[in-house]
Short mmCIF file of C-alpha atoms and ligand atoms in Angstrom, two decimals:
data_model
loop_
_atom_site.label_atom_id
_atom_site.label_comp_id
_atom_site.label_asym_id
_atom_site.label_seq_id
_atom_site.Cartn_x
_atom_site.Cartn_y
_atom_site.Cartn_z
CA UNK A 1 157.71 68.70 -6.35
CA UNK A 2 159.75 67.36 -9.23
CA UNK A 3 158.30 68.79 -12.89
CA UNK A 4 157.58 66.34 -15.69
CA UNK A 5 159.90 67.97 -17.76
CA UNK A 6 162.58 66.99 -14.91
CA UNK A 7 161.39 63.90 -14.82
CA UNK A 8 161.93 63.02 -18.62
CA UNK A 9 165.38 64.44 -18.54
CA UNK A 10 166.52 62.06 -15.44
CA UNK A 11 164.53 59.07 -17.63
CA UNK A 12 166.97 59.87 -20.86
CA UNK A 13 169.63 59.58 -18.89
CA UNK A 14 171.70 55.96 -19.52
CA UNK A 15 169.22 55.54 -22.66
CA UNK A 16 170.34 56.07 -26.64
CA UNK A 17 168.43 59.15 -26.53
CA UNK A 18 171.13 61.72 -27.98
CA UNK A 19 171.90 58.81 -31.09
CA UNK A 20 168.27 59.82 -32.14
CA UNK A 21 167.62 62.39 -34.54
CA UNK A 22 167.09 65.85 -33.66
CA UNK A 23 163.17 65.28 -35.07
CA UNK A 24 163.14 62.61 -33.05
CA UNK A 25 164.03 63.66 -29.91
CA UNK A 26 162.00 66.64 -30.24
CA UNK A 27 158.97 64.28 -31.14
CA UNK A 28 159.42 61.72 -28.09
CA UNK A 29 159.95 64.65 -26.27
CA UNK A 30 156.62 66.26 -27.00
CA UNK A 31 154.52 62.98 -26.94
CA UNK A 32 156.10 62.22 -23.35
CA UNK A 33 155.10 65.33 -21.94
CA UNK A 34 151.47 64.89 -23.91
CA UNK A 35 151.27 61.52 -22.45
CA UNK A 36 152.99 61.72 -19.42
CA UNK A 37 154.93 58.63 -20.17
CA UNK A 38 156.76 56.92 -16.84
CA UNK A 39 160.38 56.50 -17.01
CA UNK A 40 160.43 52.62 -17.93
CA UNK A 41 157.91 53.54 -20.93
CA UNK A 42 160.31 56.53 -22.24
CA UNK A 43 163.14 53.92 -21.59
CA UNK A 44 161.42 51.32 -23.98
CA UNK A 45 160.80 54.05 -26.41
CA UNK A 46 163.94 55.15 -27.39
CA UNK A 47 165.16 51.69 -27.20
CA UNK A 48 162.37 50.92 -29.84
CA UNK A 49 163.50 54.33 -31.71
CA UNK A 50 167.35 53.30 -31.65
CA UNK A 51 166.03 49.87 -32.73
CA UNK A 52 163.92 51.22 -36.11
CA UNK A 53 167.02 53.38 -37.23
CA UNK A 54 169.40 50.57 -36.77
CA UNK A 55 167.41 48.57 -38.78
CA UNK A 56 166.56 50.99 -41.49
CA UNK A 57 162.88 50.83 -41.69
CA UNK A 58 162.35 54.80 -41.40
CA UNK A 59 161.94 56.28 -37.96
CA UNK A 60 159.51 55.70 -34.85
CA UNK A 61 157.61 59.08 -36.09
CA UNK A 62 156.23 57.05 -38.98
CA UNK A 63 154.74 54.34 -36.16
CA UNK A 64 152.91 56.48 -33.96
CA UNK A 65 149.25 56.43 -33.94
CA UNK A 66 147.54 59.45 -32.90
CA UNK A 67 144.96 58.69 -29.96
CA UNK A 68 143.56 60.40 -26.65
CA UNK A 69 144.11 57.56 -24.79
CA UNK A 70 148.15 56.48 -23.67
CA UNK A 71 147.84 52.50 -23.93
CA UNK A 72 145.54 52.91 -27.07
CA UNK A 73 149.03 54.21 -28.44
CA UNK A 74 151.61 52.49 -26.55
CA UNK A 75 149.70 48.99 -27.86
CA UNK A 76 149.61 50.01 -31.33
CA UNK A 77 153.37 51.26 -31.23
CA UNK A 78 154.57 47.88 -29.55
CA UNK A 79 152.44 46.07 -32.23
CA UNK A 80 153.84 47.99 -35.07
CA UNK A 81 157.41 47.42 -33.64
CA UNK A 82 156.93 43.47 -33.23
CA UNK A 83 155.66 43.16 -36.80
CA UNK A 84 158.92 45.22 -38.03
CA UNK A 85 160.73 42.60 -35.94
CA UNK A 86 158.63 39.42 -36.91
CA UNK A 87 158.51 39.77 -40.76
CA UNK A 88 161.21 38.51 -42.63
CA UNK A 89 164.20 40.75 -43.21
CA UNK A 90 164.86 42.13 -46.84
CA UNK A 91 168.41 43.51 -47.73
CA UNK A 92 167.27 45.41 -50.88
CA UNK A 93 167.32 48.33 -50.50
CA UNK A 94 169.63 48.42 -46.88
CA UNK A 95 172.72 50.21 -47.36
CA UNK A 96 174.81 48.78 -44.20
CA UNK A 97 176.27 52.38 -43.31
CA UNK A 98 180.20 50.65 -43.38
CA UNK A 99 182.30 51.48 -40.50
CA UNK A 100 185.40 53.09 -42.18
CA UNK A 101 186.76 51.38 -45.37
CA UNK A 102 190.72 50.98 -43.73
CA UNK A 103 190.27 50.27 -39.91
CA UNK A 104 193.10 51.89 -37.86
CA UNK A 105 194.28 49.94 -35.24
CA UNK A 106 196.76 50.61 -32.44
CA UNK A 107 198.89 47.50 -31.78
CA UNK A 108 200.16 46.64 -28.15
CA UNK A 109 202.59 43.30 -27.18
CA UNK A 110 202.58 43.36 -23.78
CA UNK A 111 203.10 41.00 -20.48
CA UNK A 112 199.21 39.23 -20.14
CA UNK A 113 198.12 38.35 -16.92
CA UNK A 114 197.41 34.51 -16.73
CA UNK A 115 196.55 32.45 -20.01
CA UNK A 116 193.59 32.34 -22.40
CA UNK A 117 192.98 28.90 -22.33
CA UNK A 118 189.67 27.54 -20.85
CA UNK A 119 186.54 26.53 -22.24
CA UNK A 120 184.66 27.85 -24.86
CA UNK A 121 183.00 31.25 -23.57
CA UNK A 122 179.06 29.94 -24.57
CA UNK A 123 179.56 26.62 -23.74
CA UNK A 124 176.79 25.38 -21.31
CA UNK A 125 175.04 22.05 -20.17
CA UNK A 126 171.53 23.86 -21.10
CA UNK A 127 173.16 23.51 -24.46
CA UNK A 128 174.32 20.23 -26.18
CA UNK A 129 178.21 21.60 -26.29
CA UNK A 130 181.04 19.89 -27.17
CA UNK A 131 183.53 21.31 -25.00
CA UNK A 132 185.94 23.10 -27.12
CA UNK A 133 188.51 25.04 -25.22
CA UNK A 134 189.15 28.36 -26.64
CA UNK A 135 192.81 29.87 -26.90
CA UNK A 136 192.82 33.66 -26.91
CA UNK A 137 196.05 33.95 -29.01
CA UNK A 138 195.57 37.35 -29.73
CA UNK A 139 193.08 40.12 -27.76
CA UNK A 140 190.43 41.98 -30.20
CA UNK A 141 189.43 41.38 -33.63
CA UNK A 142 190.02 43.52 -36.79
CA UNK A 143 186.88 42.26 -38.16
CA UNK A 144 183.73 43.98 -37.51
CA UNK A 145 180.81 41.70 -37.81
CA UNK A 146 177.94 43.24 -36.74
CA UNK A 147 176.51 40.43 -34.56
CA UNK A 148 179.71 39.54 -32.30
CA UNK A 149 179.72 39.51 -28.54
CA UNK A 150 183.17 40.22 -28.70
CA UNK A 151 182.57 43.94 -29.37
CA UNK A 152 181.20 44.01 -26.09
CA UNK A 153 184.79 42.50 -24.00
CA UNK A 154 187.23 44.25 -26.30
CA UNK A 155 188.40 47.89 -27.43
CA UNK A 156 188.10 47.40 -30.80
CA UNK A 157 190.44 49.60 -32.11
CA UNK A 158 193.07 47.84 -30.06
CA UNK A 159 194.84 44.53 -30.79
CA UNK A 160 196.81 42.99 -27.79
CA UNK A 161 199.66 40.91 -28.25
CA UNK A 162 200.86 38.81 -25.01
CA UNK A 163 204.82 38.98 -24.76
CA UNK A 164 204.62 35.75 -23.12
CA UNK A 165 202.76 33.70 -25.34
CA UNK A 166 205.15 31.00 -26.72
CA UNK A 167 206.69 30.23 -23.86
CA UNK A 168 203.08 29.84 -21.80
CA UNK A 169 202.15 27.61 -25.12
CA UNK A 170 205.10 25.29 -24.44
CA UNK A 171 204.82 25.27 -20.98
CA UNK A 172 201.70 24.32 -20.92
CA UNK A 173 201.02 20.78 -18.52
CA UNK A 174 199.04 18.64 -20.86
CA UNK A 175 198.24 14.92 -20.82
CA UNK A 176 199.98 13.24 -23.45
CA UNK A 177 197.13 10.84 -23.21
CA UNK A 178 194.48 12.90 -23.96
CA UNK A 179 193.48 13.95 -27.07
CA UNK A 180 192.68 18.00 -27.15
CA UNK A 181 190.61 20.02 -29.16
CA UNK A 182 192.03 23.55 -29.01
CA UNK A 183 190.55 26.10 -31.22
CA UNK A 184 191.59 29.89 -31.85
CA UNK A 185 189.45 32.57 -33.62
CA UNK A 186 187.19 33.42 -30.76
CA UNK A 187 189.15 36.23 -29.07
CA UNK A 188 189.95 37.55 -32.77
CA UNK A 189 190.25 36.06 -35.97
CA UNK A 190 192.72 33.32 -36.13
CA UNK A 191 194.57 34.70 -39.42
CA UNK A 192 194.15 38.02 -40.24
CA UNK A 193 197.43 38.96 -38.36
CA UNK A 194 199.33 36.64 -40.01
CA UNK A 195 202.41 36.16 -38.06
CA UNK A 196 202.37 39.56 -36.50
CA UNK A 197 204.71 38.98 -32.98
CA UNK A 198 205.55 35.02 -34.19
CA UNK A 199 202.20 34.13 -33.04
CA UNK A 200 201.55 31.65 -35.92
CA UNK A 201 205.36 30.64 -35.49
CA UNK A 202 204.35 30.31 -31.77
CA UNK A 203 201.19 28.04 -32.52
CA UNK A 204 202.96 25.78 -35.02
CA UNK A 205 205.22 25.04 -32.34
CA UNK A 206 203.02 24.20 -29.80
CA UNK A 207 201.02 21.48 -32.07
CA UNK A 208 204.55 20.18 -33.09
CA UNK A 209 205.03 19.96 -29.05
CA UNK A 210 201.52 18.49 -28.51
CA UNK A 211 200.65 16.33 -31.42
CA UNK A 212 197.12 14.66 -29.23
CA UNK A 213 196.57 18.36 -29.30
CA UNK A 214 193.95 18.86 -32.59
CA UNK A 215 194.59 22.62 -33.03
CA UNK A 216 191.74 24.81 -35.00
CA UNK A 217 192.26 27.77 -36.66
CA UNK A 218 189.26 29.52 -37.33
CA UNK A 219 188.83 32.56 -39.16
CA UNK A 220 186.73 34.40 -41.71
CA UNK A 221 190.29 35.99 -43.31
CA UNK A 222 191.87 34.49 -46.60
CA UNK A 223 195.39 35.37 -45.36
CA UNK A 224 196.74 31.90 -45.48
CA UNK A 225 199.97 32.70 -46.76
CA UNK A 226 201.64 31.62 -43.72
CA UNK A 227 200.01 27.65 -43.97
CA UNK A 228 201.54 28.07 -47.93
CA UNK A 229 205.16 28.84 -46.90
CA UNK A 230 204.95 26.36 -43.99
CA UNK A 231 205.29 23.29 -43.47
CA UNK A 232 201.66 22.61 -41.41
CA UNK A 233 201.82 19.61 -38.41
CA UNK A 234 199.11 17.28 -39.16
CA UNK A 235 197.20 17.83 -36.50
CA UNK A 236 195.85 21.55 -37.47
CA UNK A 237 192.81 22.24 -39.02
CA UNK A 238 192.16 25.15 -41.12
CA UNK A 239 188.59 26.17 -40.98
CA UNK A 240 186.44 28.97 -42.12
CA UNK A 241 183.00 30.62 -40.65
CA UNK A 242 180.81 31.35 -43.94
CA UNK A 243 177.86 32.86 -44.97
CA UNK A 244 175.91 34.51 -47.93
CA UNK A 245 177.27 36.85 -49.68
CA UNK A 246 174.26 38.81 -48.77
CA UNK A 247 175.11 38.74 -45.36
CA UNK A 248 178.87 39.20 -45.82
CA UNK A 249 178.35 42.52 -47.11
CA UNK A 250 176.00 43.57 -44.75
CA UNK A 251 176.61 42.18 -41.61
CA UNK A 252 179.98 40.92 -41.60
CA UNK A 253 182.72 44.28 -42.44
CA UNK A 254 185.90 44.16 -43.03
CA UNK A 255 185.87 40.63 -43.98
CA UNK A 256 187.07 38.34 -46.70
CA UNK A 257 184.33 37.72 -49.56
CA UNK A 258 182.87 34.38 -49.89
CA UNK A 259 184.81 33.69 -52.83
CA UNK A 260 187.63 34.78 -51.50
CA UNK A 261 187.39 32.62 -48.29
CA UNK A 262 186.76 29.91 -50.37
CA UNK A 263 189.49 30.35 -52.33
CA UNK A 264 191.90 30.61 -50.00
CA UNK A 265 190.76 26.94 -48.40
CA UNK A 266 190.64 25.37 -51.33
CA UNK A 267 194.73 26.13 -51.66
CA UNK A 268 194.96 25.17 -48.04
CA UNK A 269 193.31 21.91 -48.51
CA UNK A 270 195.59 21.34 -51.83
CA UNK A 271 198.47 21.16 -49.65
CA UNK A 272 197.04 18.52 -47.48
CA UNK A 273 195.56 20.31 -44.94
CA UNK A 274 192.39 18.93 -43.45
CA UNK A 275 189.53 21.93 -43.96
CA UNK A 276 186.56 22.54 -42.06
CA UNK A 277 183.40 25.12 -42.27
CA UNK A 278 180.99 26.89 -39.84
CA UNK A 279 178.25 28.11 -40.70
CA UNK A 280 177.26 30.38 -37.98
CA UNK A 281 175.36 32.22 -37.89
CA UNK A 282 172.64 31.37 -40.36
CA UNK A 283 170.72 34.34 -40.54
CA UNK A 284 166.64 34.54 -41.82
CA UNK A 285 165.88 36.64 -44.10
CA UNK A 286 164.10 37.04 -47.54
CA UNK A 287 165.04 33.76 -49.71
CA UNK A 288 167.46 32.98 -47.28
CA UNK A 289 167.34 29.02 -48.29
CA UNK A 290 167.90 29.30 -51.95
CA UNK A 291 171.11 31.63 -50.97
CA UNK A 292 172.34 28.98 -48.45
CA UNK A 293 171.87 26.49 -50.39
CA UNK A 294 173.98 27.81 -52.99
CA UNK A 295 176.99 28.17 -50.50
CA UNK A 296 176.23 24.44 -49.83
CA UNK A 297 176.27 23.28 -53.25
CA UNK A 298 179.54 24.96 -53.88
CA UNK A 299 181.07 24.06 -51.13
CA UNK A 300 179.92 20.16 -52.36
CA UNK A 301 181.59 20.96 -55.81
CA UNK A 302 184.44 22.56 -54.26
CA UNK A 303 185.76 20.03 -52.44
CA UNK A 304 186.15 16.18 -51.48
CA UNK A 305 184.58 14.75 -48.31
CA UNK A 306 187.72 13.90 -47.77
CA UNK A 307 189.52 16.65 -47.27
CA UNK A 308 187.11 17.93 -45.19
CA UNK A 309 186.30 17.51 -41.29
CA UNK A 310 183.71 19.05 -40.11
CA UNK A 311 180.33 21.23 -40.80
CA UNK A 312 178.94 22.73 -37.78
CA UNK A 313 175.66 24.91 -38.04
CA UNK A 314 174.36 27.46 -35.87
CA UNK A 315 172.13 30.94 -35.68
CA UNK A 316 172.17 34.16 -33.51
CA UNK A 317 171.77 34.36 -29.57
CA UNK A 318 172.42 37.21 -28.18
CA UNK A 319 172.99 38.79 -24.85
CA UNK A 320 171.98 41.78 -23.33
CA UNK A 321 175.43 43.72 -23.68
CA UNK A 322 175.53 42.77 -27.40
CA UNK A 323 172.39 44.17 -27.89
CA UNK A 324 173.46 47.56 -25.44
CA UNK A 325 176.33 47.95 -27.49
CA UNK A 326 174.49 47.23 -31.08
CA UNK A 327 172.15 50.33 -29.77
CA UNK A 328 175.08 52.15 -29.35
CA UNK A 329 176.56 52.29 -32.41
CA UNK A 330 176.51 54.58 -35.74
CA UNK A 331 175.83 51.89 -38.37
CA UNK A 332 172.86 50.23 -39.71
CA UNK A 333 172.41 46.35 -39.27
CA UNK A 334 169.18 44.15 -39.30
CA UNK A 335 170.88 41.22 -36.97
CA UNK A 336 168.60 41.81 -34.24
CA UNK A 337 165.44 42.71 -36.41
CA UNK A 338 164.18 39.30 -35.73
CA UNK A 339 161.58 37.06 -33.55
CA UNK A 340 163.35 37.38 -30.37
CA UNK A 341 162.47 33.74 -28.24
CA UNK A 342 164.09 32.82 -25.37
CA UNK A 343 167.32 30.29 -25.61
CA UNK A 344 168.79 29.25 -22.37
CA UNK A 345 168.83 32.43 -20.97
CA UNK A 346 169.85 33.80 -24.45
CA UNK A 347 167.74 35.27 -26.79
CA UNK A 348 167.24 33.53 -30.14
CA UNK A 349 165.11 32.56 -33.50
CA UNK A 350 161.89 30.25 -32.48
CA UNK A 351 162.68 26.38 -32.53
CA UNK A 352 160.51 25.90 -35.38
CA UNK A 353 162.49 28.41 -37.39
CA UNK A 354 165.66 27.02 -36.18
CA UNK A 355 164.39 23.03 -37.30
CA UNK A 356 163.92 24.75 -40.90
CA UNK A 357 167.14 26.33 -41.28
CA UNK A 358 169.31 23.02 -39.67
CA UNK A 359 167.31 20.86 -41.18
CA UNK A 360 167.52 22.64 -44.69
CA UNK A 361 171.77 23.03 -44.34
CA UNK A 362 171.98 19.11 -43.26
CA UNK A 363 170.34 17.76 -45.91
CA UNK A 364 171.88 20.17 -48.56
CA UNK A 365 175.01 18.25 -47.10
CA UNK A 366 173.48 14.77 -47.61
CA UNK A 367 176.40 13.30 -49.48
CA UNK A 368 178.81 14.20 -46.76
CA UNK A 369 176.84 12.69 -44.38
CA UNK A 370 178.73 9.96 -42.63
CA UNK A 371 182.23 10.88 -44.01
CA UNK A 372 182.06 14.33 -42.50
CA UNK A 373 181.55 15.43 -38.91
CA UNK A 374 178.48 17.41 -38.46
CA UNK A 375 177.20 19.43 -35.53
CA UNK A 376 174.98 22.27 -33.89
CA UNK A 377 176.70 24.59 -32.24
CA UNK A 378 175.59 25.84 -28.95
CA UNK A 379 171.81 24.79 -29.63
CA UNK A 380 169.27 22.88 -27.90
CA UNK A 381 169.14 19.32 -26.85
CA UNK A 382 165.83 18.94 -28.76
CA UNK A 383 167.07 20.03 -32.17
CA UNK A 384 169.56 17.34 -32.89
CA UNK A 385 167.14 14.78 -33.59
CA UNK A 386 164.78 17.00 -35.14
CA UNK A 387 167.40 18.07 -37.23
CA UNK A 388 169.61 15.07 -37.94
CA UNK A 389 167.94 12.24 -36.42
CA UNK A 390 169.91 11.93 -33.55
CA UNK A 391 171.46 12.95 -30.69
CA UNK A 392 174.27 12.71 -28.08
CA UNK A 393 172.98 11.98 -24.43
CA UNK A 394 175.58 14.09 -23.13
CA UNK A 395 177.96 16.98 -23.52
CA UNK A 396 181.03 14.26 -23.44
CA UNK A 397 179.29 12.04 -25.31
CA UNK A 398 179.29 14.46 -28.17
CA UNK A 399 183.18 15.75 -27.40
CA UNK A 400 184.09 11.95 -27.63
CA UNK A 401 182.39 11.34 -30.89
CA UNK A 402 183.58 14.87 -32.48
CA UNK A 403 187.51 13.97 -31.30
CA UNK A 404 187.29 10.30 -32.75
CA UNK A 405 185.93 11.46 -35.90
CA UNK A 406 188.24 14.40 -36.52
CA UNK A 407 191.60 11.88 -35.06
CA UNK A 408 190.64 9.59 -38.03
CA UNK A 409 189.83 12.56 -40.18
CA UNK A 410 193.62 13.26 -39.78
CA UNK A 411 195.22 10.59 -39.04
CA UNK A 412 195.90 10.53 -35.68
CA UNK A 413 195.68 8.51 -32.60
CA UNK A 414 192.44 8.61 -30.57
CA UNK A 415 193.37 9.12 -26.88
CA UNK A 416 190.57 9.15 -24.45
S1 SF4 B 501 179.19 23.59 -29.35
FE1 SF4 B 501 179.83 25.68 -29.89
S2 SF4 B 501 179.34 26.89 -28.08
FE2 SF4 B 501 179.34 24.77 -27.44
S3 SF4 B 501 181.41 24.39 -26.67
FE3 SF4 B 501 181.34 23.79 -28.82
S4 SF4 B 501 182.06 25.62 -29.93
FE4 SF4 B 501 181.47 26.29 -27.89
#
């Protein structure tokens, strides 16, 4: 007959139970065996432990309510957790717990199986998606932003160069009458390496080769010095995933400032090159509005409608894994403190709290609207009218539009 105490030590097994604190452990430990919590309960604990530490708002010890009876407490402890999840994130007095200051990476060129080219990782039909294929110029990202899935495919500390990448980039059998929308940044940030192994001289090349090919560079880096030395093929876009400062320098490490991603497309767009920005994801928390809305207003100041192509808005989903690996980690982060709801299989923000924040960003943009492309990205059917007052009936539908608009955007031929 198996003891209880053998019985909680197979149920810690394959849970976060040794990232908790010694007081902790020896707490759960002692209200398990008072209790005689089952294994899935012990499971949920920790997670909920791992969860409060992460987040910064003291430890599970502080939640427990004494009682004689075991769902009496297990309630209460679940209700305490929710609220902790449900009210609104404050980044006060959070202190984000920085991975190290200078990340050391080990850098590999190598043959690569195959190509990373194919369509965008998240895209889905339960999503209105706009069919953006993804090339995976480079494998792992130096960035460490606390809510990317990335972190889950990739060994961080690794960057992966493919040998064979220009010569699979010209080789590639395209139809010249077709436009393309190619975009890098997903598999790593687009610039940070610069031109480490020719891979920007590699890229230029390719949309020289391909010029129905509209070629996206997105990244969150200000290292543009390559676009400022070079002459740039008309048919790339420079664009650049921002966010509050507030959220920079909490969530997002290792990245460029707001000011100094801003900076750095403003010079890009001075030399003619067409500009873009995502903002994604837009993250609730205390007075998040009023600090969005400044990004929006300075973005309107900063530059012409003109010179820019697109806005595209979105908000956190995560996956299982992301949230395993989140667990997992020594760092603090309040990403996934938040009203968890179901999004195509996802989890997500509530619709209505997703209608406030699109809503809010697309009319902050109202004097772009019509010379700039907008869209949602990777969101529900529902929320484009809700949100902009209207809506593509399909996934091509909304490719088509996006390519025609960003063709004229920079003057090139629409090929459908
Ligand atoms: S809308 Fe976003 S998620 Fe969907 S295909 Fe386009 S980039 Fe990918």
């Amino acid at each position: 007959m198996q003891t209880y105490e053998e019985k909680f030590n197979r149920s810690i097994q394959n849970t976060f139970f040794t990232k908790l604190t010694q007081e902790e452990q020896s707490f759960l430990h002692a209200k398990a065996c008072e209790y005689r919590f089952s294994h899935q309960e012990i499971k949920q604990l920790v997670d909920m432990a791992r969860d409060i530490t992460l987040w910064q708002e003291g430890s599970i010890c502080d939640y427990f309510a004494e009682h004689a009876d075991k769902r009496v407490v297990l309630k209460r402890l679940r209700e305490a957790y929710e609220n902790l999840r449900n009210m609104p994130n404050s980044y006060k007095t959070f202190t984000p717990k920085i991975v190290a200051k200078e990340q050391k990476y080990t850098f590999k060129t190598e043959p690569k199986e195959g190509f990373g080219l194919g369509l965008c990782p998240v895209a889905s039909e339960k999503t209105r998606c706009c069919n953006l294929l993804t090339l995976d110029a480079v494998e792992s990202c130096g960035f460490d932003c606390s809510y990317c899935s990335i972190q889950s495919f990739y060994n961080q500390n690794t960057i992966t160069f493919d040998s064979g990448f220009k010569e699979k980039l010209l080789n590639l059998d395209l139809d010249p009458n077709k436009t393309y929308h190619i975009g890098t940044g997903q598999s790593s940030d687009s610039l940070m390496w610069g031109n480490r192994e020719g891979v920007l001289d590699a890229l230029f090349d390719f949309a020289r080769k391909y010029p129905n090919v509209i070629l996206e560079f997105k990244t969150k880096s200000d290292n543009v010095s390559y676009f400022l030395q070079n002459e740039v093929p008309k048919n790339i876009l420079c664009t650049w995933s921002l966010n509050t400062p507030t959220i920079i320098q909490n969530e997002e490490h290792l990245t460029a400032s707001l000011e100094k991603r801003l900076r750095a497309a403003r010079k890009v767009a001075d030399k003619g090159v067409k500009v873009g920005f995502h903002f994604h994801p837009i993250v609730v928390y205390e007075n998040y509005l009023e600090e969005y809305a400044e990004v929006y207003a300075t973005l309107l100041e900063m530059f012409d409608p003109s010179e820019a192509a697109l806005v595209s808005l979105g908000t956190l989903t995560f996956i299982k894994p992301v949230i395993k690996q989140l667990r997992s980690r020594d760092f603090h982060t309040k990403i996934t403190q938040m009203p968890h709801a179901d999004a195509s299989g996802k989890t997500s923000y509530p619709l209505e709290r997703k209608k406030e924040m699109f809503a809010h960003a697309y009319e902050s943009f109202a004097p772009w609207h019509a010379k700039v492309f907008f869209y949602l990205c990777m969101e529900e059917h529902s929320l484009w009218r809700e949100c902009f007052g209207y809506e593509y009936a399909t996934n091509n539908d909304f490719e088509r539009e996006m390519l025609f608009s960003y063709t004229q955007k920079l003057g090139l031929e629409f090929l459908v």
